Amino acid sequence: MDYSSAQHSDHFQQLQHSLFFFFFGIIFIRPIKEEQECVCEGSSCGPGGRCLGYQCFSSVTDSSGSLVYQKGCFKVYEQGTMTCNTPPSPAQIVECCQGHLCNMNVTVELPVKGTTLLAPIIVLIVLSTAAILVFRRLYRNQTERLTSRDAEYGTIDGLIASNVGESTLAVRLHNVMDVTHANICLEALGIFKIFWGFSLIRNVEVAGLSIKMGGKKAMSHFYREWAIDNTLLMLDESEQTGFIASDMTSRNSSTQLWLITHFHEMGSLYDYLQLSTLDASSCLRMALSIASGLAHLHVEIFGTRGKPAIAHRDLKSKNILVKKNGQCCIADLGLAVMHFQDTNELDVGNNPKVGTKRYMAPEVLDDSIQMDCFESFKRVDIWALGLVLWEVARRTVSNGIVEDYKPPFHDVVPSDPSFEDMKKVVCVDQQRPNIPNRWFSDPTLSALAKLMKECWYQNPSARLTALRIKKTLTKIDNSLDKIKTDI
C-alpha cells in the first residue's frame, strides 16, 4: 500500500468516529437546562418553602380517603420528564410547569366521583322537561280549536262527527250499538289512530262490526266506496260485505274516515286459503258465492230499490272476505266504475289507480282497453275472477292431493311484479296459470279448469259473462249434489 492510500484511510476512520459521537450526543445526551426556583410544600420540603430543579410541579393524591397536596421540583431531569408525561388517574394528578415559581398559584383537584355520569343525566332531564312543556302547549292549542268547533259539529264521546249527508255514524248506529261503547273498545284495542292509506288494514271487531279507517289522503277512495256501499245498502245483498255506516270524524284536528261493515272473523280469502284446504263442496260454495256477487254488481237493477251496473276493477283474493258459512262476499269498492243505462253515463271516478298488477287483464297492461265502454271494465273483472277461481281450486283436495297456496303467476314473476313483468308474461308470451294434471281426474276441478280458461281469453269479448259463470257453477254444484244423493 502506498503512502497516499494509507493517509486517505486514516482520514476516513477519523470521519466515522466524529459522526458516531455526533449522533450519540444527539440521541443519548440529555439537553442542558438551567435549574429554576419552585414553590415547595410537603413533608419532603426544607425550611423556606423553596427548592431548585429542572421542572416545578403541583400534585394531589388520594391516600386512603385523605387528599395529600404537594408542590415541589424535580431535581433529576429524567424523573421529571417521566412523571409529567404520566396521564392523570382517579387517585393522583400531577401538573408540571417551567419557569420561576410557576407552581405558586396552581392548585390541583381530583375529579368528583360520578361527575361524568351525572352531567348527561342532568342534560337529559332538562331536555325531557322542555319536551313535555312543548307537547302540553300543543295539546292545549288543539283542544281549544276543537272546543271552538263544537257548535258546528256534533260531539260523540270525544269524537267530532261531521254530518255527512244521511250516513252519519251516530244515526246509522243508533239501533245497532252504543257509540260510546264502540269508542271505548276502539281505544282499548289500540287502533284509534290515523292510517295514511286506505287499504283494508284489518278487520277489527267492535260489537260485531268491522271498522275500516283512513286519512285525508284517502278522501277520493273513501267517497267512492261510501257512494257505492250506500247504493248496495238498500238492496241488502249477502254477496257484498254488509255495509252499515260511514262517517268522517275528527280527533285532535286529525281527520278520520270510517267505513263500518259487518265483521267477518274468517278474514280475507287470501289469508283463509293459506291456512285451510277445501273439499269439492266447499270449493263450489266459495266459487258460486263469488260469481253471484260479481254478477249482482255487473247487472243494473231498475226501480225505486234499483242500482246502477258496477264493475269492481280490483277483484282479487285479498278483496274477498270469507263468512262463517263458507260463502264469500266481495269487498273494497274504492276503484269501482258505475254505469247508468238510461243516460248512458259512465262514472269512472277520480281515482287514477287501475288495480293490482298481478290480476290485471292483457288489455289493461297494454293500454288497449276502451275506457269509454262499460263492458270493457266488466271483462277485466272476469279475467280477475278466473285467477281467483284458480287460487281456490289449488287448495281443493282430490284423491288426497292438494297444492300449497300460491298467487297467480307465482312461478314466472317476482313477488312484487312490475307492469313490464306482467305485460311480458300476459301480453307478449300469453302465458296463463298452470293447471295441475290431477285436476283432470276430478270432475269438479276439471269443470272449474274449463271455466277459468274461458275467463282468460286474450280477446276480451270472447270471455264469459259473470251471469254465465254463475249459471255454470250452479249446474256443476247440482251435479255434485246428485252424485252424493246417488251414493
One Martini backbone bead per residue (centre of mass of N, CA, C, O) as a GRO file, in nm:
protein
  487
    1MET     BB    1   0.096   0.035   0.024
    2ASP     BB    2   0.074   0.354  -0.016
    3TYR     BB    3   0.080   0.664   0.128
    4SER     BB    4  -0.188   0.788   0.019
    5SER     BB    5  -0.380   0.556   0.106
    6ALA     BB    6  -0.329   0.566   0.413
    7GLN     BB    7  -0.420   0.861   0.453
    8HIS     BB    8  -0.716   0.819   0.356
    9SER     BB    9  -0.798   0.606   0.574
   10ASP     BB   10  -0.757   0.786   0.827
   11HIS     BB   11  -0.969   1.003   0.754
   12PHE     BB   12  -1.215   0.809   0.744
   13GLN     BB   13  -1.205   0.716   1.046
   14GLN     BB   14  -1.234   0.998   1.173
   15LEU     BB   15  -1.516   1.054   1.048
   16GLN     BB   16  -1.669   0.821   1.184
   17HIS     BB   17  -1.622   0.906   1.480
   18SER     BB   18  -1.758   1.182   1.462
   19LEU     BB   19  -2.044   1.086   1.381
   20PHE     BB   20  -2.098   0.903   1.624
   21PHE     BB   21  -2.075   1.124   1.851
   22PHE     BB   22  -2.294   1.311   1.737
   23PHE     BB   23  -2.541   1.113   1.748
   24PHE     BB   24  -2.507   1.027   2.044
   25GLY     BB   25  -2.554   1.309   2.157
   26ILE     BB   26  -2.842   1.353   2.047
   27ILE     BB   27  -2.978   1.089   2.184
   28PHE     BB   28  -2.828   1.051   2.493
   29ILE     BB   29  -2.794   1.348   2.558
   30ARG     BB   30  -2.912   1.565   2.761
   31PRO     BB   31  -3.032   1.849   2.798
   32ILE     BB   32  -2.939   2.172   2.877
   33LYS     BB   33  -3.058   2.295   3.191
   34GLU     BB   34  -3.187   2.519   3.399
   35GLU     BB   35  -3.236   2.595   3.708
   36GLN     BB   36  -3.538   2.640   3.914
   37GLU     BB   37  -3.757   2.805   4.108
   38CYS     BB   38  -3.972   2.654   4.360
   39VAL     BB   39  -4.242   2.558   4.516
   40CYS     BB   40  -4.250   2.408   4.856
   41GLU     BB   41  -4.482   2.146   4.958
   42GLY     BB   42  -4.416   1.934   5.230
   43SER     BB   43  -4.238   1.680   5.391
   44SER     BB   44  -3.970   1.720   5.188
   45CYS     BB   45  -3.943   2.009   5.280
   46GLY     BB   46  -3.777   2.276   5.359
   47PRO     BB   47  -3.688   2.559   5.458
   48GLY     BB   48  -3.875   2.832   5.284
   49GLY     BB   49  -4.037   2.690   5.037
   50ARG     BB   50  -3.785   2.598   4.851
   51CYS     BB   51  -3.660   2.499   4.519
   52LEU     BB   52  -3.433   2.322   4.295
   53GLY     BB   53  -3.506   2.267   3.934
   54TYR     BB   54  -3.621   2.165   3.615
   55GLN     BB   55  -3.918   2.120   3.752
   56CYS     BB   56  -4.241   2.201   3.830
   57PHE     BB   57  -4.502   2.107   4.083
   58SER     BB   58  -4.843   1.983   4.118
   59SER     BB   59  -5.027   1.781   4.368
   60VAL     BB   60  -5.267   1.500   4.407
   61THR     BB   61  -5.356   1.253   4.668
   62ASP     BB   62  -5.519   0.945   4.737
   63SER     BB   63  -5.495   0.851   5.089
   64SER     BB   64  -5.724   0.669   5.221
   65GLY     BB   65  -5.928   0.937   5.170
   66SER     BB   66  -5.686   1.134   5.168
   67LEU     BB   67  -5.567   1.449   5.081
   68VAL     BB   68  -5.254   1.514   4.912
   69TYR     BB   69  -5.060   1.802   4.901
   70GLN     BB   70  -4.813   1.911   4.647
   71LYS     BB   71  -4.491   2.086   4.614
   72GLY     BB   72  -4.221   2.121   4.358
   73CYS     BB   73  -3.919   1.949   4.236
   74PHE     BB   74  -3.710   1.832   3.973
   75LYS     BB   75  -3.371   1.723   3.987
   76VAL     BB   76  -3.440   1.501   3.780
   77TYR     BB   77  -3.504   1.501   3.458
   78GLU     BB   78  -3.619   1.214   3.399
   79GLN     BB   79  -3.832   1.215   3.626
   80GLY     BB   80  -3.996   1.456   3.523
   81THR     BB   81  -4.065   1.350   3.243
   82MET     BB   82  -4.219   1.093   3.335
   83THR     BB   83  -4.430   1.222   3.531
   84CYS     BB   84  -4.552   1.445   3.335
   85ASN     BB   85  -4.640   1.206   3.113
   86THR     BB   86  -4.847   1.103   3.309
   87PRO     BB   87  -5.150   1.017   3.336
   88PRO     BB   88  -5.425   1.069   3.491
   89SER     BB   89  -5.591   0.966   3.792
   90PRO     BB   90  -5.825   0.910   4.041
   91ALA     BB   91  -5.563   0.925   4.266
   92GLN     BB   92  -5.381   1.111   4.057
   93ILE     BB   93  -5.226   1.447   4.010
   94VAL     BB   94  -4.992   1.601   3.774
   95GLU     BB   95  -4.853   1.932   3.743
   96CYS     BB   96  -4.648   2.101   3.511
   97CYS     BB   97  -4.369   2.344   3.503
   98GLN     BB   98  -4.197   2.642   3.368
   99GLY     BB   99  -4.048   2.853   3.596
  100HIS     BB  100  -4.056   3.103   3.815
  101LEU     BB  101  -4.276   3.006   4.041
  102CYS     BB  102  -4.516   2.854   3.864
  103ASN     BB  103  -4.659   2.685   4.128
  104MET     BB  104  -4.797   2.888   4.324
  105ASN     BB  105  -5.111   2.914   4.179
  106VAL     BB  106  -5.141   2.597   4.178
  107THR     BB  107  -5.440   2.388   4.185
  108VAL     BB  108  -5.521   2.054   4.251
  109GLU     BB  109  -5.801   1.836   4.145
  110LEU     BB  110  -6.008   1.590   4.190
  111PRO     BB  111  -6.249   1.423   4.057
  112VAL     BB  112  -6.573   1.376   4.093
  113LYS     BB  113  -6.762   1.124   4.161
  114GLY     BB  114  -7.001   1.093   3.890
  115THR     BB  115  -6.980   1.336   3.689
  116THR     BB  116  -6.996   1.192   3.411
  117LEU     BB  117  -7.296   1.086   3.464
  118LEU     BB  118  -7.451   1.342   3.566
  119ALA     BB  119  -7.453   1.535   3.323
  120PRO     BB  120  -7.637   1.375   3.120
  121ILE     BB  121  -7.879   1.359   3.312
  122ILE     BB  122  -7.936   1.659   3.333
  123VAL     BB  123  -7.980   1.707   3.031
  124LEU     BB  124  -8.216   1.505   2.998
  125ILE     BB  125  -8.411   1.641   3.196
  126VAL     BB  126  -8.429   1.913   3.054
  127LEU     BB  127  -8.532   1.809   2.778
  128SER     BB  128  -8.786   1.662   2.881
  129THR     BB  129  -8.923   1.907   3.005
  130ALA     BB  130  -8.942   2.071   2.744
  131ALA     BB  131  -9.111   1.864   2.582
  132ILE     BB  132  -9.358   1.857   2.767
  133LEU     BB  133  -9.431   2.157   2.740
  134VAL     BB  134  -9.476   2.157   2.434
  135PHE     BB  135  -9.701   1.936   2.420
  136ARG     BB  136  -9.899   2.079   2.609
  137ARG     BB  137  -9.938   2.324   2.428
  138LEU     BB  138 -10.040   2.178   2.176
  139TYR     BB  139 -10.285   2.040   2.311
  140ARG     BB  140 -10.426   2.300   2.400
  141ASN     BB  141 -10.467   2.416   2.116
  142GLN     BB  142 -10.637   2.180   2.002
  143THR     BB  143 -10.864   2.191   2.212
  144GLU     BB  144 -10.956   2.479   2.145
  145ARG     BB  145 -11.034   2.418   1.849
  146LEU     BB  146 -11.247   2.203   1.911
  147THR     BB  147 -11.434   2.373   2.094
  148SER     BB  148 -11.503   2.592   1.869
  149ARG     BB  149 -11.662   2.347   1.690
  150ASP     BB  150 -11.916   2.236   1.852
  151ALA     BB  151 -12.146   2.406   1.713
  152GLU     BB  152 -12.103   2.259   1.422
  153TYR     BB  153 -12.046   1.984   1.573
  154GLY     BB  154 -12.100   1.670   1.677
  155THR     BB  155 -12.060   1.513   1.992
  156ILE     BB  156 -11.891   1.179   2.054
  157ASP     BB  157 -11.709   1.092   2.289
  158GLY     BB  158 -11.456   1.279   2.158
  159LEU     BB  159 -11.601   1.312   1.894
  160ILE     BB  160 -11.615   1.467   1.567
  161ALA     BB  161 -11.920   1.457   1.394
  162SER     BB  162 -11.991   1.492   1.082
  163ASN     BB  163 -12.252   1.576   0.854
  164VAL     BB  164 -12.280   1.318   0.615
  165GLY     BB  165 -12.556   1.338   0.537
  166GLU     BB  166 -12.711   1.015   0.613
  167SER     BB  167 -12.417   0.869   0.731
  168THR     BB  168 -12.404   0.907   1.017
  169LEU     BB  169 -12.293   0.728   1.273
  170ALA     BB  170 -12.513   0.787   1.489
  171VAL     BB  171 -12.755   0.710   1.310
  172ARG     BB  172 -12.680   0.417   1.211
  173LEU     BB  173 -12.606   0.312   1.525
  174HIS     BB  174 -12.860   0.344   1.706
  175ASN     BB  175 -12.970   0.024   1.651
  176VAL     BB  176 -12.684  -0.138   1.701
  177MET     BB  177 -12.509   0.057   1.901
  178ASP     BB  178 -12.290   0.188   2.130
  179VAL     BB  179 -12.085   0.447   2.076
  180THR     BB  180 -11.929   0.461   2.338
  181HIS     BB  181 -11.843   0.163   2.334
  182ALA     BB  182 -11.687   0.179   2.068
  183ASN     BB  183 -11.473   0.381   2.157
  184ILE     BB  184 -11.356   0.213   2.387
  185CYS     BB  185 -11.275  -0.032   2.218
  186LEU     BB  186 -11.081   0.112   2.029
  187GLU     BB  187 -10.880   0.209   2.247
  188ALA     BB  188 -10.822  -0.074   2.368
  189LEU     BB  189 -10.710  -0.187   2.081
  190GLY     BB  190 -10.517   0.041   1.949
  191ILE     BB  191 -10.671   0.187   1.665
  192PHE     BB  192 -10.683   0.503   1.740
  193LYS     BB  193 -10.568   0.599   1.436
  194ILE     BB  194 -10.381   0.715   1.172
  195PHE     BB  195 -10.417   0.612   0.827
  196TRP     BB  196 -10.211   0.673   0.533
  197GLY     BB  197 -10.448   0.497   0.400
  198PHE     BB  198 -10.690   0.247   0.224
  199SER     BB  199 -10.648  -0.020   0.311
  200LEU     BB  200 -10.709  -0.321   0.451
  201ILE     BB  201 -10.588  -0.351   0.751
  202ARG     BB  202 -10.831  -0.468   0.941
  203ASN     BB  203 -11.039  -0.661   1.124
  204VAL     BB  204 -11.245  -0.499   1.369
  205GLU     BB  205 -11.411  -0.592   1.656
  206VAL     BB  206 -11.725  -0.413   1.726
  207ALA     BB  207 -11.998  -0.548   1.798
  208GLY     BB  208 -11.975  -0.700   1.502
  209LEU     BB  209 -11.769  -0.496   1.366
  210SER     BB  210 -11.616  -0.329   1.087
  211ILE     BB  211 -11.328  -0.104   1.077
  212LYS     BB  212 -11.243   0.142   0.839
  213MET     BB  213 -10.942   0.339   0.806
  214GLY     BB  214 -10.863   0.690   0.721
  215GLY     BB  215 -10.736   0.964   0.553
  216LYS     BB  216 -10.712   1.238   0.352
  217LYS     BB  217 -10.564   1.078   0.116
  218ALA     BB  218 -10.848   0.889   0.100
  219MET     BB  219 -11.095   1.055   0.001
  220SER     BB  220 -11.172   0.941  -0.282
  221HIS     BB  221 -11.197   0.647  -0.195
  222PHE     BB  222 -11.411   0.687   0.022
  223TYR     BB  223 -11.641   0.815  -0.150
  224ARG     BB  224 -11.662   0.583  -0.344
  225GLU     BB  225 -11.736   0.359  -0.142
  226TRP     BB  226 -11.971   0.505  -0.007
  227ALA     BB  227 -12.157   0.533  -0.254
  228ILE     BB  228 -12.177   0.227  -0.323
  229ASP     BB  229 -12.262   0.118  -0.045
  230ASN     BB  230 -12.527   0.283  -0.033
  231THR     BB  231 -12.652   0.144  -0.278
  232LEU     BB  232 -12.635  -0.157  -0.157
  233LEU     BB  233 -12.792  -0.123   0.112
  234MET     BB  234 -13.089  -0.133  -0.007
  235LEU     BB  235 -13.058  -0.456  -0.096
  236ASP     BB  236 -12.933  -0.664   0.100
  237GLU     BB  237 -12.671  -0.820   0.005
  238SER     BB  238 -12.462  -1.110   0.066
  239GLU     BB  239 -12.213  -1.061  -0.149
  240GLN     BB  240 -12.148  -0.840   0.037
  241THR     BB  241 -12.016  -0.698   0.332
  242GLY     BB  242 -12.227  -0.523   0.494
  243PHE     BB  243 -12.326  -0.230   0.508
  244ILE     BB  244 -12.383   0.037   0.761
  245ALA     BB  245 -12.153   0.274   0.778
  246SER     BB  246 -12.043   0.626   0.769
  247ASP     BB  247 -11.757   0.853   0.840
  248MET     BB  248 -11.643   1.185   0.946
  249THR     BB  249 -11.381   1.247   1.166
  250SER     BB  250 -11.239   1.405   1.471
  251ARG     BB  251 -10.900   1.408   1.624
  252ASN     BB  252 -10.698   1.639   1.700
  253SER     BB  253 -10.729   1.760   1.394
  254SER     BB  254 -10.781   1.467   1.272
  255THR     BB  255 -10.879   1.299   1.005
  256GLN     BB  256 -11.145   1.052   0.982
  257LEU     BB  257 -11.228   0.757   0.795
  258TRP     BB  258 -11.533   0.567   0.798
  259LEU     BB  259 -11.612   0.209   0.769
  260ILE     BB  260 -11.906   0.014   0.828
  261THR     BB  261 -11.917  -0.337   0.882
  262HIS     BB  262 -11.934  -0.647   0.881
  263PHE     BB  263 -11.796  -0.910   1.058
  264HIS     BB  264 -11.524  -1.134   0.935
  265GLU     BB  265 -11.336  -1.368   1.105
  266MET     BB  266 -11.194  -1.526   0.855
  267GLY     BB  267 -11.133  -1.321   0.649
  268SER     BB  268 -10.959  -1.349   0.384
  269LEU     BB  269 -10.907  -1.552   0.120
  270TYR     BB  270 -10.601  -1.536   0.125
  271ASP     BB  271 -10.569  -1.628   0.424
  272TYR     BB  272 -10.745  -1.885   0.422
  273LEU     BB  273 -10.584  -2.054   0.200
  274GLN     BB  274 -10.313  -2.077   0.368
  275LEU     BB  275 -10.467  -2.258   0.614
  276SER     BB  276 -10.676  -2.400   0.410
  277THR     BB  277 -10.876  -2.660   0.299
  278LEU     BB  278 -11.074  -2.821   0.040
  279ASP     BB  279 -11.360  -2.933  -0.084
  280ALA     BB  280 -11.580  -2.956  -0.335
  281SER     BB  281 -11.814  -2.815  -0.189
  282SER     BB  282 -11.660  -2.562  -0.073
  283CYS     BB  283 -11.553  -2.466  -0.342
  284LEU     BB  284 -11.834  -2.408  -0.474
  285ARG     BB  285 -11.940  -2.217  -0.262
  286MET     BB  286 -11.732  -1.998  -0.312
  287ALA     BB  287 -11.750  -1.960  -0.621
  288LEU     BB  288 -12.058  -1.896  -0.633
  289SER     BB  289 -12.056  -1.645  -0.446
  290ILE     BB  290 -11.863  -1.474  -0.617
  291ALA     BB  291 -12.021  -1.481  -0.885
  292SER     BB  292 -12.283  -1.363  -0.768
  293GLY     BB  293 -12.164  -1.092  -0.677
  294LEU     BB  294 -12.063  -1.002  -0.959
  295ALA     BB  295 -12.334  -1.021  -1.106
  296HIS     BB  296 -12.473  -0.810  -0.927
  297LEU     BB  297 -12.289  -0.574  -1.002
  298HIS     BB  298 -12.317  -0.582  -1.326
  299VAL     BB  299 -12.612  -0.532  -1.279
  300GLU     BB  300 -12.899  -0.355  -1.352
  301ILE     BB  301 -13.140  -0.198  -1.134
  302PHE     BB  302 -13.469  -0.121  -1.136
  303GLY     BB  303 -13.614   0.125  -0.950
  304THR     BB  304 -13.644   0.219  -0.621
  305ARG     BB  305 -13.436  -0.048  -0.560
  306GLY     BB  306 -13.205   0.025  -0.732
  307LYS     BB  307 -12.910  -0.001  -0.956
  308PRO     BB  308 -12.622   0.021  -1.087
  309ALA     BB  309 -12.374  -0.069  -1.273
  310ILE     BB  310 -12.082  -0.266  -1.158
  311ALA     BB  311 -11.726  -0.236  -1.151
  312HIS     BB  312 -11.453  -0.315  -0.967
  313ARG     BB  313 -11.115  -0.336  -1.073
  314ASP     BB  314 -11.007  -0.516  -0.782
  315LEU     BB  315 -11.006  -0.823  -0.811
  316LYS     BB  316 -10.930  -1.035  -0.525
  317SER     BB  317 -10.850  -1.226  -0.250
  318LYS     BB  318 -10.814  -0.966  -0.060
  319ASN     BB  319 -11.127  -0.862  -0.160
  320ILE     BB  320 -11.226  -1.130  -0.008
  321LEU     BB  321 -11.463  -1.259   0.213
  322VAL     BB  322 -11.515  -1.487   0.484
  323LYS     BB  323 -11.764  -1.675   0.603
  324LYS     BB  324 -11.892  -1.899   0.826
  325ASN     BB  325 -12.050  -2.068   0.583
  326GLY     BB  326 -11.821  -2.040   0.329
  327GLN     BB  327 -11.884  -1.792   0.208
  328CYS     BB  328 -11.861  -1.501  -0.003
  329CYS     BB  329 -11.745  -1.152  -0.015
  330ILE     BB  330 -11.730  -0.840  -0.156
  331ALA     BB  331 -11.471  -0.591  -0.145
  332ASP     BB  332 -11.355  -0.296  -0.214
  333LEU     BB  333 -11.498  -0.014  -0.401
  334GLY     BB  334 -11.287   0.233  -0.464
  335LEU     BB  335 -11.255   0.155  -0.803
  336ALA     BB  336 -11.523   0.169  -0.911
  337VAL     BB  337 -11.774   0.137  -1.173
  338MET     BB  338 -12.047   0.326  -1.311
  339HIS     BB  339 -12.371   0.247  -1.478
  340PHE     BB  340 -12.622   0.429  -1.673
  341GLN     BB  341 -12.849   0.339  -1.906
  342ASP     BB  342 -13.051   0.583  -1.952
  343THR     BB  343 -12.780   0.790  -1.990
  344ASN     BB  344 -12.497   0.657  -2.043
  345GLU     BB  345 -12.340   0.677  -1.778
  346LEU     BB  346 -11.985   0.703  -1.679
  347ASP     BB  347 -11.849   0.633  -1.354
  348VAL     BB  348 -11.506   0.646  -1.272
  349GLY     BB  349 -11.377   0.873  -1.132
  350ASN     BB  350 -11.065   1.002  -0.972
  351ASN     BB  351 -10.910   0.740  -0.963
  352PRO     BB  352 -10.606   0.631  -1.117
  353LYS     BB  353 -10.620   0.363  -1.025
  354VAL     BB  354 -10.624   0.009  -1.174
  355GLY     BB  355 -10.496  -0.191  -0.963
  356THR     BB  356 -10.358  -0.514  -0.965
  357LYS     BB  357 -10.107  -0.635  -1.148
  358ARG     BB  358 -10.147  -0.952  -1.121
  359TYR     BB  359 -10.475  -0.904  -1.217
  360MET     BB  360 -10.430  -0.799  -1.496
  361ALA     BB  361 -10.531  -0.747  -1.795
  362PRO     BB  362 -10.412  -0.719  -2.108
  363GLU     BB  363 -10.563  -0.441  -2.179
  364VAL     BB  364 -10.430  -0.291  -1.937
  365LEU     BB  365 -10.123  -0.341  -1.989
  366ASP     BB  366 -10.150  -0.228  -2.313
  367ASP     BB  367 -10.372   0.009  -2.338
  368SER     BB  368 -10.651  -0.117  -2.502
  369ILE     BB  369 -10.869  -0.010  -2.342
  370GLN     BB  370 -11.207   0.096  -2.323
  371MET     BB  371 -11.291   0.368  -2.126
  372ASP     BB  372 -11.597   0.423  -2.265
  373CYS     BB  373 -11.659   0.111  -2.186
  374PHE     BB  374 -11.821  -0.089  -1.964
  375GLU     BB  375 -11.760  -0.379  -2.069
  376SER     BB  376 -11.453  -0.365  -2.023
  377PHE     BB  377 -11.464  -0.378  -1.708
  378LYS     BB  378 -11.610  -0.651  -1.684
  379ARG     BB  379 -11.383  -0.818  -1.831
  380VAL     BB  380 -11.168  -0.763  -1.619
  381ASP     BB  381 -11.315  -0.913  -1.390
  382ILE     BB  382 -11.313  -1.195  -1.525
  383TRP     BB  383 -11.015  -1.239  -1.525
  384ALA     BB  384 -10.986  -1.225  -1.212
  385LEU     BB  385 -11.184  -1.452  -1.146
  386GLY     BB  386 -11.015  -1.681  -1.270
  387LEU     BB  387 -10.779  -1.647  -1.065
  388VAL     BB  388 -10.944  -1.704  -0.809
  389LEU     BB  389 -11.036  -1.989  -0.890
  390TRP     BB  390 -10.747  -2.101  -0.899
  391GLU     BB  391 -10.684  -2.060  -0.598
  392VAL     BB  392 -10.912  -2.244  -0.493
  393ALA     BB  393 -10.841  -2.509  -0.648
  394ARG     BB  394 -10.555  -2.562  -0.524
  395ARG     BB  395 -10.711  -2.609  -0.223
  396THR     BB  396 -10.834  -2.870  -0.346
  397VAL     BB  397 -10.913  -3.188  -0.270
  398SER     BB  398 -10.774  -3.480  -0.454
  399ASN     BB  399 -10.683  -3.786  -0.379
  400GLY     BB  400 -10.507  -3.644  -0.137
  401ILE     BB  401 -10.445  -3.380  -0.308
  402VAL     BB  402 -10.248  -3.067  -0.267
  403GLU     BB  403 -10.172  -2.742  -0.298
  404ASP     BB  404 -10.010  -2.479  -0.235
  405TYR     BB  405 -10.020  -2.164  -0.180
  406LYS     BB  406 -10.055  -1.942  -0.469
  407PRO     BB  407 -10.015  -1.699  -0.670
  408PRO     BB  408 -10.051  -1.572  -0.956
  409PHE     BB  409  -9.760  -1.620  -1.135
  410HIS     BB  410  -9.533  -1.723  -0.930
  411ASP     BB  411  -9.330  -1.870  -1.160
  412VAL     BB  412  -9.280  -1.576  -1.352
  413VAL     BB  413  -9.286  -1.372  -1.109
  414PRO     BB  414  -9.241  -1.169  -0.876
  415SER     BB  415  -9.375  -1.065  -0.576
  416ASP     BB  416  -9.337  -0.758  -0.716
  417PRO     BB  417  -9.460  -0.678  -0.991
  418SER     BB  418  -9.440  -0.525  -1.281
  419PHE     BB  419  -9.569  -0.415  -1.567
  420GLU     BB  420  -9.353  -0.550  -1.746
  421ASP     BB  421  -9.373  -0.832  -1.633
  422MET     BB  422  -9.679  -0.876  -1.700
  423LYS     BB  423  -9.672  -0.805  -2.001
  424LYS     BB  424  -9.487  -1.032  -2.095
  425VAL     BB  425  -9.653  -1.274  -1.990
  426VAL     BB  426  -9.952  -1.194  -2.096
  427CYS     BB  427  -9.901  -1.052  -2.386
  428VAL     BB  428  -9.650  -1.178  -2.523
  429ASP     BB  429  -9.653  -1.490  -2.408
  430GLN     BB  430  -9.940  -1.585  -2.313
  431GLN     BB  431  -9.969  -1.669  -2.025
  432ARG     BB  432 -10.088  -1.913  -1.784
  433PRO     BB  433 -10.193  -2.075  -1.540
  434ASN     BB  434 -10.128  -2.367  -1.402
  435ILE     BB  435 -10.257  -2.699  -1.466
  436PRO     BB  436 -10.300  -2.961  -1.294
  437ASN     BB  437 -10.340  -3.297  -1.360
  438ARG     BB  438 -10.537  -3.378  -1.122
  439TRP     BB  439 -10.792  -3.220  -1.215
  440PHE     BB  440 -10.882  -3.425  -1.456
  441SER     BB  441 -10.976  -3.655  -1.229
  442ASP     BB  442 -11.182  -3.428  -1.144
  443PRO     BB  443 -11.491  -3.306  -1.205
  444THR     BB  444 -11.481  -3.030  -1.064
  445LEU     BB  445 -11.194  -2.929  -1.151
  446SER     BB  446 -11.235  -2.969  -1.454
  447ALA     BB  447 -11.468  -2.764  -1.481
  448LEU     BB  448 -11.310  -2.522  -1.367
  449ALA     BB  449 -11.082  -2.516  -1.576
  450LYS     BB  450 -11.266  -2.455  -1.817
  451LEU     BB  451 -11.383  -2.190  -1.702
  452MET     BB  452 -11.117  -2.022  -1.658
  453LYS     BB  453 -11.022  -2.027  -1.955
  454GLU     BB  454 -11.280  -1.847  -2.042
  455CYS     BB  455 -11.147  -1.592  -1.877
  456TRP     BB  456 -10.846  -1.590  -2.057
  457TYR     BB  457 -10.890  -1.443  -2.300
  458GLN     BB  458 -10.739  -1.218  -2.503
  459ASN     BB  459 -11.022  -1.165  -2.595
  460PRO     BB  460 -11.260  -1.002  -2.422
  461SER     BB  461 -11.530  -1.082  -2.585
  462ALA     BB  462 -11.482  -1.408  -2.525
  463ARG     BB  463 -11.571  -1.389  -2.254
  464LEU     BB  464 -11.741  -1.450  -1.996
  465THR     BB  465 -11.997  -1.398  -1.797
  466ALA     BB  466 -12.107  -1.379  -1.478
  467LEU     BB  467 -12.377  -1.522  -1.529
  468ARG     BB  468 -12.265  -1.772  -1.673
  469ILE     BB  469 -12.084  -1.865  -1.440
  470LYS     BB  470 -12.308  -1.901  -1.233
  471LYS     BB  471 -12.469  -2.118  -1.393
  472THR     BB  472 -12.239  -2.326  -1.417
  473LEU     BB  473 -12.190  -2.366  -1.113
  474THR     BB  474 -12.473  -2.459  -1.047
  475LYS     BB  475 -12.458  -2.713  -1.223
  476ILE     BB  476 -12.216  -2.843  -1.079
  477ASP     BB  477 -12.347  -2.852  -0.798
  478ASN     BB  478 -12.588  -3.032  -0.878
  479SER     BB  479 -12.416  -3.273  -0.968
  480LEU     BB  480 -12.287  -3.324  -0.693
  481ASP     BB  481 -12.553  -3.376  -0.541
  482LYS     BB  482 -12.638  -3.622  -0.713
  483ILE     BB  483 -12.399  -3.800  -0.645
  484LYS     BB  484 -12.452  -3.810  -0.340
  485THR     BB  485 -12.739  -3.932  -0.361
  486ASP     BB  486 -12.657  -4.196  -0.509
  487ILE     BB  487 -12.457  -4.282  -0.275
   0.00000   0.00000   0.00000
